[in-house]
Every structure is written in C-alpha cells, then in structure tokens.
XYZ file of C-alpha atoms in Angstrom:
683
model
C 77.555 -133.337 51.361
C 77.115 -137.209 50.813
C 76.566 -138.060 54.757
C 73.586 -135.179 54.485
C 72.128 -136.604 51.625
C 71.871 -139.801 53.075
C 70.661 -139.015 55.821
C 68.005 -137.317 53.841
C 67.585 -140.224 51.391
C 66.330 -143.000 52.160
C 64.732 -145.933 49.888
C 60.750 -146.406 49.976
C 59.847 -150.132 49.360
C 57.792 -152.556 50.779
C 59.339 -154.889 53.787
C 58.705 -158.438 53.110
C 55.733 -159.367 55.278
C 54.334 -163.135 55.519
C 51.494 -164.505 57.302
C 50.430 -168.124 57.646
C 47.615 -170.229 58.895
C 47.032 -172.576 61.756
C 47.446 -175.122 58.645
C 50.617 -173.478 57.739
C 49.572 -173.075 54.538
C 51.380 -170.701 52.550
C 50.183 -166.930 52.231
C 51.194 -164.691 49.128
C 54.275 -162.744 50.469
C 54.825 -158.863 50.303
C 58.101 -158.661 47.622
C 60.877 -156.697 48.610
C 61.332 -154.256 45.814
C 61.529 -150.289 45.306
C 58.167 -150.552 43.980
C 55.857 -153.846 44.441
C 55.144 -155.669 41.607
C 51.690 -155.304 40.331
C 51.901 -157.998 37.381
C 50.017 -161.293 38.036
C 51.436 -163.616 40.475
C 51.332 -167.768 40.750
C 48.983 -167.264 42.946
C 46.722 -165.306 41.264
C 46.736 -167.463 38.371
C 46.018 -170.119 40.472
C 42.886 -167.935 41.585
C 41.282 -167.603 38.148
C 41.406 -171.213 37.869
C 39.682 -171.945 40.552
C 37.105 -169.517 39.732
C 37.146 -170.806 36.328
C 37.233 -167.686 34.611
C 39.733 -165.312 33.661
C 40.159 -161.523 34.321
C 38.336 -161.127 30.928
C 35.474 -163.233 31.840
C 32.051 -161.298 31.688
C 31.061 -160.229 35.078
C 27.539 -159.006 36.754
C 26.716 -154.500 36.089
C 29.718 -153.642 39.298
C 26.714 -151.016 39.583
C 24.333 -154.055 41.017
C 27.055 -155.924 43.324
C 28.691 -153.563 45.953
C 25.682 -153.299 47.880
C 25.003 -157.259 47.398
C 28.740 -158.200 48.813
C 29.175 -155.357 51.311
C 25.589 -156.904 53.056
C 27.082 -160.206 52.282
C 30.472 -159.386 54.238
C 28.152 -158.082 57.273
C 26.236 -160.615 57.354
C 29.417 -163.158 57.747
C 30.544 -160.728 60.296
C 27.889 -160.714 62.247
C 26.460 -164.461 62.345
C 28.653 -165.965 65.186
C 27.745 -169.376 64.237
C 28.508 -168.558 60.559
C 31.900 -167.173 60.840
C 32.949 -170.076 63.392
C 32.159 -172.330 60.404
C 34.938 -173.168 57.842
C 32.572 -171.707 55.115
C 33.372 -168.730 52.989
C 30.402 -167.387 50.935
C 30.882 -168.021 47.931
C 29.707 -164.360 46.276
C 32.873 -163.356 48.842
C 35.247 -166.014 47.850
C 34.087 -165.800 44.105
C 32.817 -162.710 42.724
C 33.728 -160.409 45.131
C 37.576 -161.100 44.944
C 36.501 -161.132 41.392
C 35.081 -157.582 41.165
C 38.034 -156.271 43.268
C 40.632 -157.417 40.705
C 38.586 -155.969 37.844
C 39.082 -152.593 39.417
C 42.347 -153.290 39.601
C 42.924 -154.155 36.089
C 40.910 -151.109 35.247
C 43.582 -148.538 37.166
C 46.229 -150.362 35.663
C 44.866 -149.874 31.886
C 44.618 -146.202 32.053
C 47.576 -144.766 29.930
C 48.341 -141.705 31.505
C 52.066 -141.171 33.218
C 49.752 -139.062 36.352
C 48.285 -140.143 38.876
C 45.222 -142.517 37.858
C 43.804 -142.264 41.263
C 41.048 -139.645 42.015
C 39.895 -139.349 38.565
C 36.394 -140.839 39.069
C 35.591 -140.341 42.504
C 32.965 -142.603 42.934
C 35.014 -145.693 41.883
C 37.814 -144.575 44.073
C 35.551 -144.761 47.340
C 34.337 -148.197 46.036
C 37.597 -149.483 45.469
C 38.976 -147.891 48.942
C 35.908 -149.549 50.985
C 36.302 -153.127 49.225
C 40.088 -153.403 49.840
C 39.196 -152.301 53.318
C 36.405 -154.583 53.545
C 39.223 -157.550 52.270
C 41.050 -156.514 55.283
C 38.744 -157.050 57.704
C 38.241 -160.712 56.160
C 41.482 -161.472 56.353
C 41.485 -159.836 60.039
C 38.516 -162.142 60.889
C 39.377 -165.381 59.388
C 43.193 -165.661 61.205
C 41.760 -164.647 64.324
C 38.812 -166.209 65.247
C 39.000 -169.797 65.865
C 37.187 -171.608 63.152
C 35.692 -175.400 63.887
C 38.443 -176.769 61.339
C 41.054 -175.442 59.002
C 39.444 -176.708 55.527
C 41.114 -175.941 51.928
C 38.526 -174.063 51.158
C 38.756 -171.654 54.292
C 42.733 -171.503 53.408
C 42.109 -170.975 49.621
C 39.606 -168.276 50.647
C 42.688 -166.705 52.550
C 44.820 -166.723 50.241
C 42.866 -165.237 47.374
C 42.137 -162.579 50.009
C 45.545 -161.788 50.548
C 46.745 -161.795 46.986
C 43.925 -159.499 45.656
C 44.603 -157.093 48.649
C 48.460 -156.972 47.999
C 47.965 -156.156 44.980
C 45.221 -153.575 45.751
C 47.742 -152.353 48.123
C 50.629 -152.582 45.834
C 48.403 -150.451 43.094
C 47.864 -147.642 46.323
C 51.156 -147.876 47.525
C 52.373 -146.544 43.399
C 49.624 -144.128 42.974
C 50.974 -142.888 46.649
C 54.214 -141.831 45.398
C 52.939 -140.791 42.111
C 50.815 -137.959 43.894
C 53.831 -137.570 46.221
C 56.356 -136.846 43.597
C 54.372 -134.315 41.614
C 55.144 -131.188 43.922
C 57.670 -130.167 45.583
C 58.777 -127.395 48.127
C 58.617 -124.374 46.068
C 60.659 -121.853 46.752
C 59.050 -118.067 46.287
C 59.951 -114.879 46.182
C 59.800 -114.402 49.562
C 62.647 -116.877 50.236
C 65.532 -115.480 51.905
C 68.837 -115.125 49.613
C 71.862 -115.166 51.006
C 72.799 -111.887 52.886
C 75.705 -110.688 50.695
C 79.182 -110.744 53.035
C 79.312 -107.748 55.492
C 82.759 -107.142 57.916
C 82.761 -105.996 61.386
C 84.837 -102.245 61.000
C 86.755 -102.582 64.493
C 88.542 -99.085 63.809
C 84.779 -97.381 62.787
C 83.732 -94.293 64.601
C 80.155 -94.096 63.605
C 77.790 -95.297 66.436
C 75.752 -96.151 63.416
C 77.784 -99.033 61.972
C 76.331 -102.240 62.203
C 77.222 -105.808 60.958
C 75.167 -107.800 62.653
C 73.224 -110.399 60.847
C 69.609 -109.538 60.098
C 67.192 -112.735 59.640
C 63.924 -112.565 58.373
C 61.387 -112.043 60.364
C 58.786 -115.045 59.932
C 56.452 -113.900 62.032
C 55.466 -111.529 59.264
C 55.176 -113.999 56.721
C 51.919 -115.508 55.187
C 51.278 -118.954 57.795
C 51.121 -120.783 54.771
C 54.517 -120.006 53.312
C 56.740 -123.134 52.771
C 53.800 -125.709 52.586
C 53.985 -128.178 50.293
C 52.526 -126.970 46.544
C 49.885 -129.478 46.130
C 46.512 -129.216 45.036
C 43.792 -129.622 47.404
C 42.616 -132.244 45.301
C 46.017 -133.784 45.315
C 45.707 -133.860 49.016
C 42.478 -135.725 49.652
C 43.445 -138.335 47.502
C 46.807 -138.949 49.576
C 44.482 -138.502 52.757
C 41.983 -141.090 51.343
C 45.149 -143.572 50.330
C 46.899 -143.248 53.544
C 43.772 -143.699 55.560
C 43.011 -146.694 53.423
C 46.639 -148.377 54.034
C 46.951 -147.972 57.287
C 44.153 -149.651 57.708
C 44.589 -152.442 56.041
C 47.419 -152.985 57.555
C 50.256 -150.989 55.587
C 51.113 -148.476 57.548
C 55.330 -149.217 57.025
C 54.713 -149.355 53.752
C 52.681 -146.306 53.354
C 55.174 -144.285 55.876
C 58.508 -145.082 53.946
C 56.755 -144.066 50.727
C 55.714 -140.442 52.818
C 59.640 -140.158 54.533
C 61.361 -141.090 51.388
C 59.449 -138.463 49.188
C 59.568 -135.938 51.612
C 62.976 -136.100 52.747
C 64.087 -135.666 49.232
C 62.020 -133.374 48.437
C 63.490 -130.869 51.532
C 66.852 -132.266 49.846
C 66.327 -130.305 47.332
C 65.035 -127.216 48.468
C 67.604 -127.080 50.601
C 70.324 -127.338 47.352
C 68.325 -124.515 46.004
C 68.676 -122.386 48.950
C 72.347 -123.067 48.907
C 72.980 -125.048 51.819
C 76.186 -127.282 51.782
C 77.902 -129.333 54.931
C 80.984 -128.719 55.537
C 83.748 -130.467 56.838
C 86.419 -129.237 59.629
C 88.831 -129.829 57.254
C 87.252 -127.912 54.908
C 86.672 -125.031 57.430
C 90.351 -125.120 58.287
C 91.272 -123.893 54.365
C 88.413 -121.920 54.048
C 89.772 -117.959 54.642
C 87.316 -115.940 57.015
C 85.381 -114.514 54.167
C 84.512 -117.570 52.774
C 83.505 -118.990 55.843
C 81.646 -115.726 57.158
C 79.288 -116.098 53.611
C 78.937 -119.412 54.950
C 77.712 -119.038 58.256
C 75.158 -116.202 56.922
C 73.658 -118.465 54.301
C 73.155 -121.056 57.057
C 71.275 -118.175 59.210
C 69.537 -117.390 56.919
C 68.515 -120.858 55.546
C 68.073 -122.609 58.677
C 65.844 -119.967 60.317
C 63.893 -119.857 56.623
C 63.787 -123.831 57.107
C 62.220 -124.105 61.182
C 60.230 -121.014 60.668
C 58.823 -121.497 57.698
C 59.168 -124.627 55.656
C 58.809 -127.106 59.371
C 55.380 -125.456 59.920
C 53.595 -126.421 56.313
C 55.548 -129.298 56.680
C 53.447 -130.473 59.512
C 50.299 -129.028 58.230
C 51.072 -131.164 55.290
C 51.477 -134.380 57.256
C 48.427 -133.442 59.055
C 46.724 -133.195 56.238
C 47.827 -136.334 54.950
C 47.475 -138.472 58.495
C 44.600 -136.832 59.316
C 42.917 -139.929 60.518
C 46.302 -140.888 63.051
C 47.535 -137.622 64.511
C 50.288 -139.739 66.108
C 51.509 -141.141 62.966
C 51.668 -137.340 61.239
C 53.159 -136.179 64.532
C 55.736 -139.299 64.036
C 56.710 -138.816 60.337
C 57.037 -135.179 61.129
C 59.130 -135.083 64.108
C 61.438 -137.740 62.029
C 61.587 -135.679 59.229
C 62.443 -132.461 61.102
C 65.071 -133.706 62.957
C 66.691 -135.078 59.849
C 66.740 -132.174 58.374
C 68.015 -130.274 61.492
C 70.966 -132.637 61.795
C 73.153 -131.346 58.633
C 72.884 -128.397 60.409
C 73.947 -128.962 63.602
C 77.275 -130.782 62.496
C 77.481 -127.524 60.444
C 77.836 -125.811 63.946
C 79.851 -127.993 65.686
C 82.576 -127.417 62.509
C 82.518 -124.181 62.965
C 83.083 -123.703 67.022
C 86.481 -126.161 66.166
C 87.492 -123.677 63.681
C 90.648 -121.028 64.433
C 89.170 -118.195 67.038
C 90.425 -114.612 66.659
C 88.449 -111.574 67.619
C 86.606 -110.746 64.365
C 84.617 -114.351 64.100
C 83.103 -113.965 67.857
C 79.823 -111.820 66.394
C 78.864 -114.870 64.061
C 79.681 -117.228 66.575
C 76.796 -115.692 68.646
C 74.535 -115.277 65.660
C 74.562 -118.895 65.646
C 73.998 -119.156 69.102
C 70.965 -116.983 68.959
C 69.819 -118.893 66.227
C 69.607 -122.178 68.250
C 68.208 -120.264 70.862
C 65.766 -119.455 68.725
C 65.069 -123.041 67.258
C 64.423 -124.590 70.630
C 61.574 -121.805 70.774
C 59.584 -123.281 68.239
C 60.292 -127.290 69.382
C 56.882 -127.527 70.678
C 54.086 -130.090 70.689
C 54.509 -130.098 66.747
C 57.277 -132.792 67.657
C 56.909 -136.453 69.546
C 58.149 -135.993 72.828
C 61.162 -138.174 72.275
C 62.229 -136.016 69.022
C 61.837 -133.009 70.748
C 63.328 -134.512 73.895
C 66.754 -135.505 71.457
C 66.740 -132.417 69.750
C 66.977 -130.235 72.506
C 69.973 -132.134 74.277
C 71.103 -131.792 70.990
C 70.828 -128.539 70.307
C 72.327 -127.946 74.330
C 75.605 -129.550 73.647
C 76.579 -127.813 69.956
C 75.610 -124.249 72.250
C 77.445 -125.323 74.327
C 80.907 -125.749 71.905
C 79.602 -122.543 70.400
C 79.580 -120.726 73.569
C 82.287 -121.646 75.230
C 84.341 -120.705 71.330
C 82.536 -117.509 71.738
C 83.788 -117.010 75.578
C 87.623 -117.442 74.384
C 87.353 -115.637 71.619
C 86.029 -112.545 73.915
C 88.579 -113.649 76.569
C 91.650 -113.118 73.545
C 90.373 -109.138 73.661
C 91.987 -108.691 77.316
C 95.143 -110.787 75.720
C 95.783 -108.605 72.968
C 94.914 -105.783 75.220
C 98.224 -107.290 77.389
C 99.882 -107.905 74.596
C 99.634 -104.734 72.957
C 103.788 -102.990 74.350
C 104.191 -100.437 71.220
C 106.709 -98.206 72.395
C 105.779 -95.566 69.846
C 103.479 -92.715 71.463
C 100.843 -91.534 68.682
C 101.215 -88.359 67.171
C 99.286 -85.425 68.274
C 97.620 -87.297 71.463
C 95.067 -88.489 69.564
C 93.084 -91.519 70.368
C 94.706 -94.516 70.122
C 94.115 -97.531 67.662
C 93.449 -99.908 70.553
C 90.933 -97.617 72.079
C 89.496 -97.455 69.061
C 89.130 -101.316 68.396
C 88.549 -102.289 72.038
C 85.515 -99.607 72.549
C 83.773 -100.275 69.392
C 83.872 -104.199 69.999
C 82.743 -103.898 72.975
C 79.707 -101.781 71.984
C 79.001 -104.103 68.777
C 78.788 -106.858 72.078
C 76.817 -105.677 74.026
C 74.156 -105.267 71.122
C 74.317 -109.357 72.395
C 74.240 -109.280 75.766
C 71.443 -111.622 76.542
C 73.527 -114.003 74.990
C 76.802 -112.982 75.903
C 75.448 -113.486 79.259
C 74.172 -117.046 78.787
C 77.893 -117.591 77.351
C 79.757 -116.689 80.286
C 77.243 -118.040 83.141
C 77.576 -121.232 80.888
C 81.790 -120.512 80.428
C 81.984 -119.387 84.625
C 80.494 -122.733 85.518
C 82.937 -125.058 83.307
C 85.753 -122.495 84.796
C 84.613 -124.081 88.095
C 84.138 -120.701 89.256
C 81.070 -121.853 91.201
C 83.506 -124.020 94.100
C 86.950 -123.090 92.992
C 89.358 -123.115 95.835
C 91.604 -120.142 94.943
C 91.671 -116.615 95.378
C 91.206 -115.260 92.029
C 88.058 -117.550 91.194
C 86.888 -116.379 94.723
C 86.937 -112.880 93.709
C 84.658 -113.553 90.218
C 82.524 -115.726 92.747
C 82.127 -113.558 94.452
C 80.820 -111.205 92.372
C 78.394 -113.584 90.634
C 76.499 -114.803 94.045
C 77.294 -111.489 96.221
C 73.947 -109.383 97.457
C 73.677 -106.110 96.114
C 77.004 -103.636 96.980
C 76.523 -101.331 100.266
C 75.386 -98.626 98.305
C 72.352 -100.340 96.721
C 74.159 -101.052 93.116
C 72.800 -104.314 91.781
C 75.840 -106.796 91.817
C 77.424 -107.652 88.538
C 76.642 -110.308 86.111
C 79.231 -112.456 84.065
C 79.095 -110.628 80.924
C 79.552 -107.218 83.193
C 82.216 -108.558 85.249
C 84.129 -109.429 81.897
C 83.210 -105.919 80.490
C 84.748 -104.201 83.535
C 88.045 -106.738 83.251
C 88.544 -105.424 79.783
C 87.930 -101.728 80.902
C 90.544 -101.972 83.591
C 93.028 -103.461 81.221
C 92.414 -101.014 78.619
C 92.809 -97.974 81.197
C 96.066 -99.675 82.594
C 97.539 -100.383 79.072
C 96.335 -96.378 78.085
C 98.487 -94.767 81.237
C 101.629 -96.691 80.240
C 101.069 -95.658 76.889
C 101.068 -91.618 77.964
C 103.994 -92.358 79.510
C 105.657 -92.686 76.463
C 105.129 -88.167 76.043
C 108.143 -86.965 76.906
C 105.434 -83.709 77.425
C 103.776 -83.894 80.513
C 100.888 -81.723 78.881
C 100.736 -83.953 76.227
C 100.661 -87.451 77.968
C 97.345 -85.195 79.691
C 95.632 -84.022 76.205
C 96.185 -87.901 75.640
C 94.706 -89.183 78.740
C 91.749 -87.000 78.087
C 91.582 -87.837 74.698
C 91.217 -91.322 75.049
C 89.232 -91.069 78.324
C 86.492 -88.656 76.417
C 86.058 -91.590 73.661
C 85.644 -94.011 75.974
C 82.830 -92.217 78.012
C 81.227 -90.614 75.060
C 80.986 -94.262 73.747
C 79.593 -95.828 76.772
C 77.170 -92.731 77.172
C 75.692 -93.266 73.441
C 75.478 -97.319 74.109
C 72.606 -98.034 76.402
C 72.848 -101.599 76.607
C 77.109 -100.784 77.498
C 76.171 -97.666 79.528
C 73.668 -99.847 81.895
C 76.114 -102.569 82.006
C 79.104 -99.944 83.240
C 76.604 -98.088 85.704
C 76.355 -94.815 86.576
C 78.786 -94.795 89.427
C 81.329 -95.971 86.454
C 80.993 -93.437 84.110
C 80.945 -90.718 86.973
C 84.248 -91.846 88.141
C 85.613 -91.447 84.991
C 84.169 -87.783 84.114
C 85.982 -86.714 87.698
C 88.926 -88.534 86.420
C 89.065 -86.467 82.702
C 88.476 -83.384 84.710
C 91.470 -84.045 86.741
C 93.540 -84.901 83.362
C 92.552 -81.383 82.518
C 93.389 -79.647 85.515
C 96.623 -81.374 85.418
C 97.005 -80.408 81.629
C 96.312 -76.794 83.049
C 98.911 -76.376 85.483
C 101.577 -77.982 83.014
C 100.766 -75.700 80.569
C 99.587 -72.513 81.572
C 101.038 -71.643 84.794
C 104.461 -70.299 83.570
C 102.571 -68.356 81.423
C 100.602 -67.033 84.112
C 104.189 -66.081 86.285
C 105.076 -64.084 83.362
C 101.923 -61.711 83.245
C 101.668 -61.788 87.598
C 101.762 -58.664 89.029
C 104.166 -59.147 91.592
C 107.800 -58.872 91.811
C 107.776 -55.841 89.102
C 107.960 -52.966 91.588
C 111.387 -51.941 93.594
C 110.701 -49.049 96.235
C 107.044 -48.294 95.133
C 108.535 -48.174 91.460
C 108.088 -50.414 88.311
C 111.355 -51.615 87.291
C 111.315 -51.634 83.485
C 113.405 -54.011 82.840
C 112.288 -56.710 84.959
C 108.785 -55.336 82.925
C 110.345 -55.833 79.576
C 111.812 -59.217 80.488
C 108.318 -60.309 81.752
C 106.633 -59.466 78.307
C 108.872 -60.822 76.250
C 109.229 -64.448 78.096
C 105.191 -64.209 77.527
C 105.401 -63.593 73.932
C 107.870 -66.702 73.672
C 105.866 -68.906 76.024
C 103.022 -67.954 74.132
C 103.787 -68.767 70.903
C 106.028 -72.109 71.946
C 102.255 -73.177 72.864
C 100.857 -71.918 70.347
C 103.394 -73.464 67.820
C 103.384 -76.595 69.459
C 99.500 -77.218 70.655
C 98.034 -75.823 67.138
C 99.643 -79.342 66.311
C 97.812 -81.471 68.433
C 94.941 -82.843 68.074
C 91.554 -82.983 70.455
C 89.318 -84.456 67.796
C 86.119 -84.543 69.811
C 84.202 -81.414 69.884
C 82.822 -80.430 72.708
C 86.146 -81.674 74.982
C 88.193 -79.332 72.276
C 85.783 -76.362 72.586
C 85.843 -77.131 77.293
C 89.902 -76.706 76.584
C 89.669 -73.208 74.452
C 87.184 -71.826 76.819
C 89.357 -72.500 80.141
C 92.578 -71.758 79.074
C 91.092 -68.339 77.949
C 88.870 -67.597 80.739
C 92.189 -67.922 82.589
C 94.665 -66.723 80.426
C 93.171 -63.492 77.933
C 91.838 -61.846 81.808
C 95.257 -61.775 83.356
C 97.042 -61.040 80.151
C 94.254 -57.677 79.302
C 94.914 -56.944 83.035
C 98.733 -56.755 82.827
C 98.851 -55.020 79.444
C 95.696 -52.526 80.706
C 98.561 -51.360 83.769
C 102.124 -51.172 83.075
C 102.058 -50.846 78.911
C 101.901 -46.995 80.027
C 105.401 -47.616 81.508
C 106.679 -48.570 77.791
C 106.957 -45.654 75.284
C 107.034 -45.625 71.807
C 108.931 -48.647 69.964
C 109.220 -50.235 73.201
C 105.327 -50.893 73.182
C 104.903 -52.521 69.826
C 108.391 -54.437 70.492
C 107.169 -56.181 73.724
C 103.621 -55.829 73.308
C 103.087 -58.250 70.120
C 99.360 -59.052 71.079
C 96.587 -57.421 72.112
C 94.047 -59.315 74.357
C 91.296 -59.838 71.473
C 94.712 -61.796 69.594
C 95.009 -64.129 72.483
C 92.206 -65.135 72.560
C 91.996 -65.824 69.140
C 95.042 -67.726 69.217
C 93.505 -70.084 71.599
C 91.101 -71.173 69.298
C 93.256 -72.068 67.385
C 95.014 -74.856 69.510
C 94.202 -78.666 69.272
C 93.300 -77.767 65.615
C 96.189 -80.341 64.207
C 96.999 -77.716 62.141
C 100.942 -76.144 62.195
C 100.839 -73.313 59.278
C 97.967 -71.060 61.650
C 100.694 -69.040 63.577
C 102.886 -68.375 60.616
C 99.843 -67.624 58.561
C 98.619 -65.288 60.701
C 102.251 -63.564 61.070
C 102.567 -63.132 57.880
C-alpha cells in the first residue's frame, strides 16, 4: 500500500525560479517550500523605503485608480519610443504596485479558515487583472531591447517581480484551500464489494451462475463521481488557475492541482476498500480471501474508470477551461497514476497458484481490462493513451496465459482420474458433472476464452510449429471450411472438443469396471445423456460443438440403448419364444413348464437388480421402460394366451406367476434406485 500511496501522493510546492536582467541585477526568487511565504521579504521592505511610504500609508481611493493605471500601462505598451527608453512611468512603478500590494494585504487580513478569494467578485476581478498586467510589464521589460539598463528600470523590474510573486503566493494558497474543501463523495450509487460466491462444480442446475456482476455504468447518472464542488468554488478555481497559468506560474498551479486530486482519489479508493497486495501476500492467502479481493478489485476498478474518471475529466476541463491541453495532460497523468496500482494487482494475481476454480475470476479480470480499453479515448493524451494501452496489453497477456494454463489443467485432471471403483447403480459419474458444469460455465466467457486461446496458440508457436501435433492444431486454425460446409473450429472450440474427447475416453474406461454388461451400457447412457442435455441446454456450448457432433452423440446413445436391450432382455425373450415347445405336433408340457419357470426367475432377477439401478434423466428413464415394455409385454401376453391352456389347476398359478399387466407394472419400477419395490409388491 505504501507504494500505492506514494504513487498517488505528491508534494505540491513552488519550484525555485530565478530571473536575471542584462545587468545581472538579482530578482526576488520563489521560495522552495510546500507553501509560499507570503510575508514581507527584504526586497519588499526595500520597495517600501524606495517609495517613501509603508503599506499603511494612505492611498488614493482604489475606485479611481485602476482605470488610470491600466490606461497608463496600455500607453506604455503601445508607445514604441517610450517603451524603448529606460523610464517606467512613476504611476506604474510606485502607485500601481502599491495598489496591488494593498489589495494583497486586505486579502491576507481576512480572518477566516476558508478561502478568502470569492467574497467580492469585483475586487477579485480587479486583483487578477492587476496581476496579469504586472506579468505583462515584466515580460515587456525583459524581452524588449531598451536603450539602456538604468537602475530605475532594474529597480522597477525587481519591484514588479516581488509584487507578482506575492500575489501568486496568495493565489496558490487560495487555490489549495478551494481544492481541499471537497473530496470525492461516495454516494448510495457507489458499488459495494460483492458478497463472496464460489462456482459449484457439482451443480446440476442449468441456472447456476457465479459470474461477477458489475454495475451497469451506462445507466448511471452522468454526473455521478463528479467532484462535489459548488459552482462558485469551481468558478473561483477557474479564475485563479487561468491567472496563474497566464502569469507564468503553470508549474505551481498544476502541482497544487495534481497533489490534491491524487490525495482525493487515494482517500476515495481507501473508503471503497481497495488495497494493493504483494505476491507474498497473495501466496499466503486462502483462495476464498483472494477471491473476495478480486471481486472487490473488479467492482471498484470498474466504478473508478466508468464513473469517477469521466467526472474528473469534466472537473479538470472546468478548472482549466482556457487551457484544454493542460486539462488533458493533468487528467491523463492522474488517471494513469490511479490505474497503475490496479494493473499491479492484476500482475500479482496472474502469478498466483493456478487451479481450476480460479479460472473464472481470471477471466472476469480479463473482461474488466477489455472494458477499460474501451474507455481510453481522446480524453487522454496521445502519449498516455499509448502507454496505458501497452501496459494493459502486457497485463492481459499475463492473465490470458494463466487462464489458458488453468483450462488446460482440466485436460490433465481428466487424464489423471483413474479411479478403479465404479459409480454405484450406473449413475452419472462425478467427473462428468464436474467437467460439463465447468465447460458450460466456461462457455459464458466464450469471447474472452477465444481471445485467451488465440494468444496461447500464438505463444505456443502453433502458427509455424514443425511437429505434427502442433501442425494438426494449426490446421484447425487456418483451414478453409470443412468438406461438409461446416465452419472451421475456433481456438477455444478446439480446446473444448479436446476436453470432450478425453472425457469420452475416460468414461469408456470406467464403464469396463462394471461386471454386468447391461449396467455398463446404462452407465454409458446416463453419462452420454447428461452430456448431451448439458450441451443442448446451453446455446454457447451447443453452437461451439455443432449440430454434427450432437447428431453423432445421439446416434451413439441409441446404440447403447440397443446394446442394453440385447444384453438384458434377449434371454427373457428366448424363454417365451414359441419355438421348441412341440414334439410330433404336440406341446411338451415339461418344456413349457421349464420355460415359464425360467422366465419367472430371469424376470425377477432383472427386476430385483435393475430396480436398484438409477437413470436420473426422466426422459431417458421413460424411453427405456417404454422400449422394454414394447418388446416384452406383447411377447409375454401372446405366450401366456396360447399356452396357459396346457397348464391345469395349481400348475397354472405355480408357473404363470404374473399377468401381462403385472409385467408392465414391474417394468415401470426399473431404474428407480429402489431395492424394496419387488418385496413390497409380493408381500
């Protein structure tokens, strides 16, 4: 923080400035201090002695003097012969300077802790005009070629310099007092640090969202953030600044302005809660704490450049309305000084540990910097604009590389997930939920991730890499549309498909952990359906994967379905097949009884087992039940209807345990994850 404060806090003081005439006569110097000493100097006492009077000596009424003095000064300027002589009119050299000094004394004698300037508009205007007149006289004397350098001329030059400096000292003090009257006011619209939130990787809800929501600056009042000065104070500061700059005191005026405005921003940012952190601080912090710091950084930074900066530019334009180049320069320097610690914070974050949950905050920061770039317009000086754009680009590249590295870690985490314990009941694997929620959420940052991976691929040398692996990726980036007319894949789409391919391979490996082939296909259906529904439920990811990919996935799911039916129900259907029951044209009852017995045993075993299996997607569950019932129930109804007549008495109840309607009911209990359904029914 100390570095930040040092960056924003500078000392405002008059620089030492000397003037020497051709005769090397010493002119009163500006004192080097935080405030100009406006007391009498030895030079001022000399002026009093030369004029034969003190500041308390009675002067003619001021109301009758100014016009006479200004007319005399104009004549002096316009009379080339007279102005080339060594004589300065006595009314200027004595009376005019005394009048201005008497005005300074009156200002100084006002007993008030607030600004003394602005209490009498006419008096202020006369005072400022008098100072400008003295400044013109000094410039005239020092720049024109006089016929001689008399002691009178040098004395007048020295007297004028002393009075002007004393007047500028007073204006500098008044300017500082006016600037110090108000700070940046943080009203009810000022953003507060958002509450901590964290991405829920296992969330099944398509509505889950954790994106850092920033205030919509476009809807805010355009005056929000404008320094809270009164119209009168702004007018007075404008008059003072105009006078100081026109009289050659631009450096002092700008130094005072910069000092107070930087301090005002420093206080505002402190109140908002912004604080710089070091890389050591960041490494020591838990992610939850660091996440809150990032959220605060985003909110405060956006409010700063969207609301406070426009107000600050408006303010500097109002103060330096006569000097737009000065206004632009001061605003640019101030904005750059405020932005710098925010960029330093970004650089620190980019160097922290890279883990999957950090990706989205990194992307939020990238988007904030992109948003900042849109605000750097002609309000900034060309040099500052170029410097800031360059600095932001460097920080963005650091965050982008970190974000790309984090995303690529997802591929590594899928590869390294080699668990040997199958998920119970063939349910959706946690890795599938994690990956799909992660990808769905990442696709909300599609544009930013496209930029991230364009930069990443360029850094990795995919554009001209000679090896085959990089050549394949480069081919995706530069090829013409595919043969089927589909558009080529973008850098992020390539990464997305790579993750999906790895997930598919991992799920295929995990499916082999199931000993029951039917359960293996239920597992693949569950996970495949979950993936497909997630993709179809997100326009962003669906558009990136493409219609062709989704069509292939649907075909694959149908094949899993067929494989499941073959593995489970083919043996059941063999039991109720009409073939093989007759010998010499007669039904063999022993074979028939064995068929019914085997059917009952197989069906009960399937029901007992598969009612504990879970198909969480209701549509898939319904499709499975309907397809099973469509095959089994009609075949069973036909078998019972044709052959029950060969079973008599108790044999019928013993071997025909279920009616076709019972079969339908029991099939509807499959995939519920309920092991007690058969037991309750039979009891």
